[in-house]
Amino acid sequence: MLSEKMNEALNVQANRELYSSYLYLSMSYYFESIKMSGFASWMRVQAGEELVHTLKMLDYVAEAGGRARMMAVEAPRFSWDSPEQAFQHVWDHERMVTGLIHALMGVAISEKDGATKNFLQWYVDEQVEEEESSDAVLSKARAAGNDVSRLQAADRELGQRRFKFPRGFEIFPNLAMLK
Ligand code: OFO
């Protein structure tokens, strides 16, 4: 059984995960607006992953005897000056989320909640990947700068990324199939 404090902290983090999904969807449409469909597709995949992070956390709350509570989702930023600036934002955002996950782990420890601590380890590991992948994309965007042909090459490369909702979370068809 989750303590009230743990329950609330998990609900708040689930809301931040949903915000992440919303932010990446906003970036996806920004990239569509500047005709960079590969970057747009990459962001859409990222938005799908964040939705899974949200559901996984809310499902855990429900299964652990808590109460999953939906909260208002903040409106994300709408526009960026360049692909590099957008990917810098992703990188900064993911580092901030890593801090939030570590703080959440701190709550599980202070509440002596071993089950939640084990559950959160998945997110700790996932953040290592999220930081690595956003760093790699930021480096590509930075290297391309304003060079149109290099940006187009990066756009083609990132457009290859595919995503399939994991078993149990098949709420949408494969996003790539919608393209
Ligand atoms: Fe949920 O990992 Fe990014 O924010």
Coordinates of N, CA, C and O and ligand atoms in Angstrom, one line a residue:
M1 N 0.9 -1.2 0.0 CA 0.0 0.0 0.0 C 0.9 1.3 0.0 O 1.8 1.3 0.8
L2 N 0.6 2.2 -0.9 CA 1.4 3.4 -1.0 C 1.0 4.4 0.1 O -0.2 4.5 0.5
S3 N 2.0 5.1 0.7 CA 1.6 6.1 1.6 C 1.0 7.3 0.8 O 1.2 7.4 -0.4
E4 N 0.3 8.2 1.5 CA -0.3 9.3 0.8 C 0.8 10.1 0.1 O 0.6 10.6 -1.1
K5 N 1.9 10.3 0.8 CA 2.9 11.2 0.2 C 3.5 10.5 -1.1 O 3.7 11.2 -2.1
M6 N 3.7 9.2 -1.0 CA 4.3 8.5 -2.2 C 3.3 8.5 -3.3 O 3.7 8.8 -4.5
N7 N 2.0 8.3 -3.0 CA 1.0 8.3 -4.0 C 0.9 9.7 -4.7 O 0.9 9.7 -6.0
E8 N 1.0 10.7 -4.0 CA 0.9 12.1 -4.6 C 2.2 12.3 -5.4 O 2.1 12.9 -6.5
A9 N 3.3 12.0 -4.9 CA 4.6 12.2 -5.6 C 4.6 11.5 -7.0 O 5.0 12.0 -8.0
L10 N 4.0 10.2 -7.0 CA 4.0 9.5 -8.2 C 3.0 10.1 -9.2 O 3.2 10.2 -10.4
N11 N 1.9 10.6 -8.7 CA 0.9 11.2 -9.5 C 1.5 12.5 -10.2 O 1.2 12.8 -11.3
V12 N 2.2 13.2 -9.4 CA 2.8 14.5 -9.9 C 3.9 14.1 -11.0 O 3.9 14.7 -12.0
Q13 N 4.7 13.1 -10.7 CA 5.6 12.7 -11.8 C 5.0 12.2 -13.0 O 5.4 12.5 -14.1
A14 N 3.9 11.4 -12.9 CA 3.1 11.0 -14.1 C 2.7 12.2 -14.9 O 2.7 12.2 -16.1
N15 N 2.3 13.2 -14.2 CA 1.9 14.5 -14.9 C 3.0 15.1 -15.6 O 2.9 15.6 -16.8
R16 N 4.2 15.0 -15.1 CA 5.4 15.6 -15.7 C 5.8 14.7 -17.0 O 6.3 15.2 -18.0
E17 N 5.6 13.4 -16.8 CA 5.8 12.5 -18.0 C 4.8 12.8 -19.1 O 5.2 12.9 -20.3
L18 N 3.6 13.1 -18.8 CA 2.6 13.5 -19.8 C 3.0 14.8 -20.4 O 2.8 15.0 -21.6
Y19 N 3.4 15.7 -19.6 CA 3.9 17.0 -20.1 C 5.0 16.8 -21.1 O 5.1 17.4 -22.2
S20 N 5.9 15.8 -20.8 CA 7.1 15.6 -21.7 C 6.5 15.1 -23.0 O 7.0 15.5 -24.1
S21 N 5.5 14.2 -23.0 CA 4.9 13.8 -24.2 C 4.3 15.0 -25.0 O 4.5 15.1 -26.2
Y22 N 3.6 15.8 -24.3 CA 3.0 17.0 -24.9 C 4.1 17.9 -25.5 O 3.9 18.5 -26.6
L23 N 5.2 18.1 -24.8 CA 6.2 19.0 -25.3 C 6.8 18.4 -26.6 O 7.1 19.1 -27.5
Y24 N 7.1 17.1 -26.6 CA 7.7 16.5 -27.8 C 6.7 16.5 -29.0 O 7.1 16.6 -30.1
L25 N 5.4 16.4 -28.7 CA 4.4 16.5 -29.7 C 4.4 17.9 -30.3 O 4.4 18.1 -31.5
S26 N 4.6 18.9 -29.4 CA 4.6 20.3 -29.8 C 5.9 20.5 -30.7 O 5.8 21.2 -31.8
M27 N 7.0 19.9 -30.3 CA 8.2 20.0 -31.1 C 8.0 19.3 -32.5 O 8.5 19.7 -33.5
S28 N 7.3 18.2 -32.4 CA 7.1 17.4 -33.7 C 6.3 18.3 -34.7 O 6.7 18.4 -35.9
Y29 N 5.3 19.0 -34.2 CA 4.6 19.9 -35.1 C 5.4 21.2 -35.5 O 5.2 21.7 -36.6
Y30 N 6.3 21.6 -34.7 CA 7.2 22.7 -35.0 C 8.0 22.2 -36.2 O 8.2 22.9 -37.2
F31 N 8.6 21.0 -36.1 CA 9.4 20.5 -37.2 C 8.6 20.3 -38.5 O 9.1 20.5 -39.6
E32 N 7.4 19.8 -38.3 CA 6.5 19.7 -39.5 C 6.4 21.1 -40.2 O 6.4 21.2 -41.4
S33 N 6.3 22.1 -39.4 CA 6.0 23.5 -39.9 C 7.2 24.0 -40.6 O 7.1 24.9 -41.5
I34 N 8.4 23.5 -40.3 CA 9.6 24.0 -41.1 C 10.1 22.9 -42.1 O 11.2 22.9 -42.5
K35 N 9.2 22.0 -42.3 CA 9.4 20.9 -43.4 C 10.6 20.0 -43.1 O 11.3 19.6 -44.0
M36 N 10.7 19.6 -41.8 CA 11.7 18.7 -41.5 C 11.0 17.4 -40.9 O 10.8 17.3 -39.7
S37 N 10.5 16.6 -41.9 CA 9.7 15.5 -41.4 C 10.4 14.4 -40.7 O 9.8 13.7 -39.9
G38 N 11.7 14.3 -40.9 CA 12.4 13.3 -40.2 C 12.5 13.6 -38.7 O 12.3 12.8 -37.8
F39 N 12.9 14.9 -38.4 CA 12.9 15.4 -37.0 C 11.5 15.3 -36.4 O 11.4 14.9 -35.2
A40 N 10.5 15.6 -37.2 CA 9.1 15.6 -36.7 C 8.8 14.2 -36.3 O 8.2 13.9 -35.2
S41 N 9.2 13.2 -37.1 CA 8.9 11.8 -36.8 C 9.6 11.3 -35.6 O 9.1 10.6 -34.7
W42 N 10.9 11.7 -35.4 CA 11.7 11.4 -34.3 C 11.0 11.9 -33.0 O 10.8 11.2 -32.0
M43 N 10.5 13.1 -33.1 CA 9.8 13.7 -31.9 C 8.5 13.0 -31.6 O 8.1 12.9 -30.4
R44 N 7.8 12.6 -32.6 CA 6.6 11.9 -32.4 C 6.8 10.6 -31.7 O 6.0 10.2 -30.8
V45 N 7.9 9.9 -32.1 CA 8.2 8.6 -31.4 C 8.6 8.9 -30.0 O 8.1 8.2 -29.1
Q46 N 9.3 10.0 -29.7 CA 9.6 10.4 -28.4 C 8.4 10.7 -27.5 O 8.3 10.3 -26.4
A47 N 7.4 11.3 -28.2 CA 6.1 11.6 -27.5 C 5.4 10.3 -27.1 O 4.9 10.2 -26.0
G48 N 5.5 9.3 -28.0 CA 4.9 8.0 -27.7 C 5.6 7.3 -26.5 O 4.9 6.8 -25.6
E49 N 6.9 7.4 -26.5 CA 7.6 6.8 -25.3 C 7.2 7.5 -24.0 O 7.1 6.8 -23.0
E50 N 7.1 8.8 -24.1 CA 6.7 9.5 -22.8 C 5.3 9.1 -22.4 O 5.0 9.1 -21.2
L51 N 4.5 8.9 -23.3 CA 3.1 8.4 -23.0 C 3.2 7.1 -22.2 O 2.4 6.8 -21.3
V52 N 4.0 6.2 -22.7 CA 4.2 4.9 -22.0 C 4.7 5.1 -20.6 O 4.3 4.5 -19.7
H53 N 5.7 6.1 -20.5 CA 6.2 6.4 -19.1 C 5.1 6.8 -18.2 O 5.0 6.5 -17.0
T54 N 4.2 7.6 -18.8 CA 3.0 8.1 -18.0 C 2.1 6.9 -17.5 O 1.8 6.8 -16.3
L55 N 1.8 6.1 -18.5 CA 0.8 5.0 -18.2 C 1.4 4.0 -17.2 O 0.8 3.5 -16.3
K56 N 2.7 3.7 -17.5 CA 3.4 2.8 -16.6 C 3.3 3.2 -15.1 O 3.1 2.4 -14.2
M57 N 3.5 4.5 -14.9 CA 3.5 5.1 -13.6 C 2.1 5.1 -13.0 O 1.9 4.7 -11.8
L58 N 1.1 5.5 -13.7 CA -0.2 5.5 -13.2 C -0.7 4.1 -13.0 O -1.4 3.8 -12.0
D59 N -0.4 3.1 -13.8 CA -0.8 1.7 -13.6 C -0.1 1.2 -12.3 O -0.8 0.5 -11.6
Y60 N 1.1 1.6 -12.1 CA 1.7 1.1 -10.8 C 1.0 1.7 -9.6 O 0.7 0.9 -8.7
V61 N 0.6 3.0 -9.7 CA -0.1 3.6 -8.6 C -1.4 2.8 -8.3 O -1.7 2.4 -7.2
A62 N -2.1 2.5 -9.4 CA -3.4 1.7 -9.2 C -3.1 0.3 -8.7 O -3.8 -0.1 -7.8
E63 N -2.1 -0.3 -9.2 CA -1.9 -1.7 -8.8 C -1.3 -1.8 -7.4 O -1.5 -2.8 -6.7
A64 N -0.7 -0.7 -6.9 CA -0.1 -0.7 -5.6 C -1.1 -0.3 -4.5 O -0.8 0.0 -3.4
G65 N -2.4 -0.2 -4.9 CA -3.4 0.2 -4.0 C -3.6 1.7 -3.8 O -4.3 2.1 -2.8
G66 N -3.0 2.5 -4.6 CA -3.1 3.9 -4.5 C -4.2 4.4 -5.4 O -5.0 3.6 -5.9
R67 N -4.2 5.7 -5.6 CA -5.3 6.3 -6.5 C -4.6 7.2 -7.5 O -3.9 8.2 -7.2
A68 N -4.7 6.8 -8.8 CA -4.2 7.6 -9.9 C -5.0 8.8 -10.1 O -6.3 8.7 -10.3
R69 N -4.4 10.0 -10.0 CA -5.2 11.2 -10.2 C -4.6 12.0 -11.3 O -3.4 12.2 -11.5
M70 N -5.5 12.4 -12.2 CA -5.1 13.2 -13.4 C -5.1 14.7 -13.0 O -5.9 15.2 -12.2
M71 N -4.1 15.4 -13.5 CA -3.9 16.8 -13.2 C -3.9 17.6 -14.5 O -3.6 17.0 -15.5
A72 N -4.0 18.9 -14.4 CA -3.9 19.7 -15.6 C -2.5 19.6 -16.2 O -1.5 19.6 -15.4
V73 N -2.4 19.5 -17.5 CA -1.1 19.5 -18.1 C -0.8 20.9 -18.6 O -1.5 21.5 -19.4
E74 N 0.4 21.3 -18.2 CA 0.9 22.6 -18.6 C 1.0 22.7 -20.2 O 1.4 21.7 -20.8
A75 N 0.7 23.9 -20.7 CA 0.9 24.1 -22.2 C 2.4 24.2 -22.5 O 3.1 25.0 -21.9
P76 N 2.9 23.4 -23.4 CA 4.3 23.5 -23.7 C 4.6 24.6 -24.6 O 3.7 25.2 -25.2
R77 N 5.9 24.9 -24.7 CA 6.3 25.9 -25.7 C 5.9 25.5 -27.1 O 5.8 24.3 -27.4
F78 N 5.8 26.5 -28.0 CA 5.2 26.3 -29.2 C 6.1 26.4 -30.4 O 6.0 25.8 -31.5
S79 N 7.2 27.1 -30.2 CA 8.1 27.4 -31.3 C 9.6 27.5 -30.9 O 9.8 27.9 -29.7
W80 N 10.5 27.2 -31.8 CA 11.9 27.3 -31.5 C 12.6 28.0 -32.6 O 12.0 28.1 -33.7
D81 N 13.8 28.6 -32.4 CA 14.5 29.3 -33.5 C 15.2 28.4 -34.5 O 15.5 28.9 -35.6
S82 N 15.5 27.2 -34.0 CA 16.3 26.3 -34.9 C 16.2 24.9 -34.4 O 15.9 24.7 -33.2
P83 N 16.5 23.9 -35.3 CA 16.6 22.5 -34.8 C 17.5 22.4 -33.6 O 17.2 21.8 -32.6
E84 N 18.7 23.1 -33.7 CA 19.6 23.0 -32.6 C 19.0 23.5 -31.3 O 19.2 22.9 -30.2
Q85 N 18.3 24.6 -31.3 CA 17.6 25.1 -30.1 C 16.6 24.2 -29.6 O 16.5 24.0 -28.3
A86 N 15.8 23.6 -30.5 CA 14.8 22.6 -30.0 C 15.5 21.4 -29.3 O 15.1 21.0 -28.2
F87 N 16.6 20.9 -29.9 CA 17.2 19.7 -29.3 C 18.0 20.1 -28.0 O 18.1 19.3 -27.2
Q88 N 18.4 21.3 -28.0 CA 19.0 21.8 -26.7 C 18.0 21.8 -25.6 O 18.2 21.4 -24.5
H89 N 16.8 22.1 -26.0 CA 15.6 22.1 -25.1 C 15.4 20.7 -24.6 O 15.1 20.4 -23.4
V90 N 15.4 19.7 -25.5 CA 15.2 18.3 -25.2 C 16.2 17.9 -24.2 O 15.9 17.3 -23.1
W91 N 17.4 18.2 -24.5 CA 18.6 17.8 -23.6 C 18.4 18.4 -22.2 O 18.5 17.7 -21.2
D92 N 18.1 19.7 -22.1 CA 17.9 20.4 -20.8 C 16.7 19.7 -20.1 O 16.7 19.5 -18.9
H93 N 15.7 19.5 -20.9 CA 14.4 18.9 -20.2 C 14.7 17.5 -19.7 O 14.3 17.2 -18.5
E94 N 15.4 16.7 -20.4 CA 15.7 15.3 -19.9 C 16.6 15.4 -18.7 O 16.4 14.5 -17.8
R95 N 17.5 16.3 -18.6 CA 18.4 16.4 -17.4 C 17.5 16.8 -16.2 O 17.7 16.3 -15.1
M96 N 16.6 17.7 -16.5 CA 15.7 18.1 -15.4 C 14.8 16.9 -14.9 O 14.6 16.7 -13.7
V97 N 14.3 16.1 -15.9 CA 13.5 15.0 -15.5 C 14.3 13.9 -14.7 O 13.8 13.4 -13.8
T98 N 15.6 13.8 -15.1 CA 16.4 12.9 -14.3 C 16.5 13.3 -12.9 O 16.4 12.5 -12.0
G99 N 16.6 14.6 -12.7 CA 16.6 15.2 -11.3 C 15.3 14.9 -10.6 O 15.3 14.5 -9.4
L100 N 14.2 15.0 -11.3 CA 12.9 14.7 -10.7 C 12.8 13.2 -10.3 O 12.2 12.9 -9.2
I101 N 13.3 12.3 -11.2 CA 13.2 10.9 -10.9 C 14.1 10.6 -9.6 O 13.7 9.8 -8.8
H102 N 15.2 11.2 -9.6 CA 16.1 10.9 -8.4 C 15.4 11.5 -7.1 O 15.5 10.8 -6.1
A103 N 14.7 12.6 -7.2 CA 14.0 13.1 -6.1 C 12.9 12.2 -5.7 O 12.6 12.0 -4.5
L104 N 12.2 11.6 -6.6 CA 11.1 10.7 -6.4 C 11.7 9.4 -5.7 O 11.1 8.9 -4.8
M105 N 12.8 9.0 -6.1 CA 13.5 7.8 -5.5 C 13.8 8.2 -4.0 O 13.6 7.4 -3.1
G106 N 14.2 9.4 -3.8 CA 14.4 9.9 -2.4 C 13.2 9.8 -1.6 O 13.2 9.4 -0.4
V107 N 12.0 10.1 -2.2 CA 10.7 10.0 -1.4 C 10.5 8.5 -1.1 O 10.2 8.2 0.1
A108 N 10.7 7.6 -2.0 CA 10.5 6.2 -1.8 C 11.4 5.7 -0.6 O 11.0 4.9 0.2
I109 N 12.6 6.2 -0.6 CA 13.6 5.8 0.4 C 13.1 6.3 1.8 O 13.1 5.6 2.8
S110 N 12.7 7.6 1.8 CA 12.3 8.2 3.1 C 11.0 7.6 3.6 O 10.8 7.5 4.8
E111 N 10.2 7.1 2.7 CA 8.9 6.5 3.1 C 9.1 5.0 3.4 O 8.2 4.3 3.6
K112 N 10.4 4.5 3.2 CA 10.7 3.1 3.4 C 9.9 2.2 2.6 O 9.3 1.2 3.0
D113 N 9.7 2.6 1.3 CA 8.8 1.9 0.4 C 9.7 1.1 -0.6 O 10.1 1.7 -1.7
G114 N 10.1 -0.1 -0.3 CA 11.1 -0.8 -1.1 C 10.5 -1.2 -2.5 O 11.2 -1.2 -3.5
A115 N 9.2 -1.5 -2.5 CA 8.5 -1.9 -3.8 C 8.6 -0.7 -4.8 O 8.9 -0.9 -6.0
T116 N 8.3 0.5 -4.3 CA 8.3 1.6 -5.2 C 9.7 2.0 -5.6 O 10.0 2.4 -6.8
K117 N 10.7 1.8 -4.7 CA 12.1 2.0 -5.0 C 12.5 1.1 -6.2 O 13.1 1.5 -7.1
N118 N 12.1 -0.2 -6.1 CA 12.4 -1.2 -7.1 C 11.8 -0.7 -8.4 O 12.4 -0.8 -9.5
F119 N 10.5 -0.3 -8.3 CA 9.8 0.1 -9.5 C 10.5 1.3 -10.2 O 10.6 1.3 -11.4
L120 N 10.9 2.2 -9.4 CA 11.5 3.4 -10.0 C 12.9 3.2 -10.6 O 13.3 4.0 -11.4
Q121 N 13.5 2.1 -10.3 CA 14.8 1.8 -10.9 C 14.7 1.8 -12.4 O 15.6 2.2 -13.1
W122 N 13.6 1.3 -12.9 CA 13.4 1.3 -14.4 C 13.5 2.7 -14.9 O 14.1 2.9 -16.0
Y123 N 12.9 3.7 -14.2 CA 13.0 5.1 -14.7 C 14.4 5.6 -14.6 O 14.8 6.4 -15.4
V124 N 15.1 5.2 -13.5 CA 16.5 5.7 -13.4 C 17.3 5.2 -14.6 O 18.0 6.0 -15.2
D125 N 17.1 3.9 -15.0 CA 17.9 3.4 -16.1 C 17.4 4.0 -17.4 O 18.2 4.3 -18.3
E126 N 16.1 4.2 -17.5 CA 15.6 4.8 -18.7 C 16.1 6.3 -18.9 O 16.4 6.7 -20.1
Q127 N 16.3 7.0 -17.8 CA 16.8 8.4 -18.0 C 18.3 8.4 -18.5 O 18.7 9.3 -19.2
V128 N 19.0 7.3 -18.2 CA 20.4 7.3 -18.7 C 20.3 7.2 -20.2 O 21.0 7.9 -21.0
E129 N 19.4 6.3 -20.7 CA 19.2 6.2 -22.2 C 18.7 7.5 -22.8 O 19.1 7.9 -23.9
E130 N 17.7 8.1 -22.1 CA 17.1 9.3 -22.6 C 18.1 10.5 -22.8 O 18.1 11.2 -23.7
E131 N 19.0 10.6 -21.8 CA 20.0 11.6 -21.8 C 21.0 11.3 -23.0 O 21.4 12.2 -23.7
E132 N 21.4 10.0 -23.1 CA 22.3 9.6 -24.2 C 21.7 9.9 -25.5 O 22.4 10.5 -26.4
S133 N 20.5 9.5 -25.7 CA 19.9 9.7 -27.1 C 19.7 11.2 -27.4 O 20.0 11.7 -28.5
S134 N 19.3 12.0 -26.4 CA 19.1 13.4 -26.7 C 20.4 14.1 -26.9 O 20.5 15.0 -27.7
D135 N 21.4 13.7 -26.2 CA 22.8 14.2 -26.4 C 23.3 13.9 -27.8 O 23.8 14.8 -28.5
A136 N 23.0 12.7 -28.3 CA 23.5 12.3 -29.6 C 22.8 13.2 -30.7 O 23.4 13.6 -31.6
V137 N 21.5 13.4 -30.5 CA 20.8 14.2 -31.5 C 21.2 15.6 -31.5 O 21.3 16.3 -32.5
L138 N 21.4 16.1 -30.3 CA 21.8 17.5 -30.1 C 23.2 17.7 -30.8 O 23.4 18.7 -31.5
S139 N 24.1 16.7 -30.7 CA 25.4 16.9 -31.3 C 25.2 16.9 -32.8 O 25.9 17.7 -33.5
K140 N 24.3 16.1 -33.4 CA 24.1 16.1 -34.8 C 23.6 17.5 -35.3 O 24.0 18.1 -36.3
A141 N 22.6 18.0 -34.5 CA 22.0 19.3 -34.9 C 23.0 20.4 -34.8 O 23.1 21.3 -35.6
R142 N 23.8 20.3 -33.8 CA 24.9 21.3 -33.5 C 25.9 21.3 -34.7 O 26.3 22.3 -35.2
A143 N 26.3 20.1 -35.0 CA 27.3 19.9 -36.1 C 26.7 20.4 -37.4 O 27.5 21.0 -38.2
A144 N 25.4 20.2 -37.7 CA 24.8 20.7 -38.9 C 24.7 22.2 -38.9 O 24.8 22.9 -40.0
G145 N 24.4 22.8 -37.8 CA 24.3 24.3 -37.7 C 23.2 24.7 -38.7 O 22.1 24.2 -38.7
N146 N 23.6 25.7 -39.6 CA 22.6 26.2 -40.6 C 22.9 25.6 -41.9 O 22.4 26.1 -42.9
D147 N 23.8 24.6 -42.0 CA 24.1 24.0 -43.3 C 22.9 23.1 -43.7 O 22.7 22.1 -43.2
V148 N 22.3 23.6 -44.8 CA 21.0 23.0 -45.2 C 21.2 21.5 -45.6 O 20.5 20.6 -45.2
S149 N 22.3 21.2 -46.3 CA 22.5 19.8 -46.8 C 22.8 18.9 -45.6 O 22.3 17.8 -45.5
R150 N 23.5 19.4 -44.6 CA 23.8 18.6 -43.4 C 22.5 18.4 -42.6 O 22.3 17.3 -42.0
L151 N 21.7 19.4 -42.5 CA 20.5 19.3 -41.8 C 19.5 18.3 -42.4 O 18.9 17.5 -41.8
Q152 N 19.5 18.4 -43.8 CA 18.7 17.4 -44.5 C 19.1 16.0 -44.3 O 18.3 15.1 -44.2
A153 N 20.4 15.8 -44.2 CA 21.0 14.4 -44.0 C 20.6 13.9 -42.6 O 20.2 12.8 -42.4
A154 N 20.7 14.8 -41.6 CA 20.3 14.5 -40.3 C 18.8 14.2 -40.2 O 18.4 13.3 -39.5
D155 N 18.1 15.0 -40.9 CA 16.6 14.8 -41.0 C 16.2 13.4 -41.5 O 15.4 12.7 -41.0
R156 N 16.9 13.0 -42.6 CA 16.7 11.7 -43.2 C 17.0 10.6 -42.2 O 16.3 9.6 -42.0
E157 N 18.2 10.8 -41.5 CA 18.6 9.7 -40.6 C 17.7 9.6 -39.4 O 17.3 8.5 -39.0
L158 N 17.3 10.7 -38.8 CA 16.4 10.6 -37.7 C 15.0 10.1 -38.0 O 14.3 9.5 -37.2
G159 N 14.6 10.3 -39.3 CA 13.3 9.8 -39.7 C 13.2 8.3 -39.7 O 12.1 7.7 -39.9
Q160 N 14.4 7.6 -39.6 CA 14.4 6.1 -39.6 C 13.9 5.6 -38.3 O 13.6 4.4 -38.2
R161 N 13.9 6.4 -37.2 CA 13.5 5.9 -35.9 C 12.1 5.4 -35.9 O 11.2 6.0 -36.4
R162 N 11.9 4.2 -35.3 CA 10.5 3.6 -35.2 C 10.2 3.3 -33.8 O 11.1 3.1 -33.0
F163 N 8.9 3.2 -33.5 CA 8.5 2.9 -32.2 C 7.3 2.0 -32.2 O 6.4 2.2 -33.0
K164 N 7.3 1.1 -31.3 CA 6.1 0.2 -31.1 C 5.8 0.2 -29.7 O 6.7 0.1 -28.8
F165 N 4.5 0.5 -29.4 CA 4.1 0.5 -28.0 C 4.4 -0.9 -27.4 O 4.1 -1.9 -28.0
P166 N 5.0 -1.0 -26.2 CA 5.3 -2.3 -25.6 C 4.0 -3.1 -25.3 O 2.9 -2.5 -25.2
R167 N 4.2 -4.4 -25.1 CA 3.0 -5.2 -24.8 C 2.3 -4.7 -23.5 O 2.9 -4.3 -22.6
G168 N 1.0 -4.6 -23.6 CA 0.2 -4.1 -22.5 C -0.1 -2.6 -22.6 O -0.9 -2.1 -21.9
F169 N 0.6 -2.0 -23.6 CA 0.4 -0.5 -23.7 C 0.0 -0.2 -25.2 O 0.2 0.9 -25.6
E170 N -0.6 -1.2 -25.9 CA -0.9 -1.0 -27.3 C -2.1 -0.1 -27.5 O -3.2 -0.6 -27.8
I171 N -2.0 1.1 -27.1 CA -3.2 2.0 -27.2 C -3.4 2.6 -28.6 O -4.5 3.0 -28.9
F172 N -2.3 2.8 -29.3 CA -2.4 3.4 -30.6 C -1.7 2.4 -31.5 O -0.8 1.6 -31.1
P173 N -2.0 2.5 -32.8 CA -1.1 1.7 -33.8 C 0.3 2.3 -33.8 O 0.5 3.4 -33.3
N174 N 1.2 1.5 -34.3 CA 2.6 2.0 -34.4 C 2.5 3.4 -35.1 O 1.9 3.6 -36.1
L175 N 3.1 4.4 -34.4 CA 3.0 5.8 -34.9 C 3.6 5.9 -36.3 O 3.0 6.7 -37.1
A176 N 4.6 5.2 -36.5 CA 5.2 5.3 -37.9 C 4.2 4.9 -39.0 O 4.3 5.4 -40.1
M177 N 3.3 4.0 -38.6 CA 2.3 3.6 -39.6 C 1.3 4.7 -40.0 O 0.6 4.6 -41.0
L178 N 1.2 5.7 -39.1 CA 0.3 6.8 -39.4 C 0.9 7.8 -40.4 O 0.2 8.6 -40.9
K179 N 2.1 7.6 -40.6 CA 2.8 8.6 -41.6 C 2.5 8.3 -43.0 O 2.4 7.1 -43.4
Ligands
OFO1 FE1 10.1 10.1 -19.3 O1 11.8 10.3 -19.9 FE2 11.9 11.8 -20.9 O2 11.0 13.0 -19.9

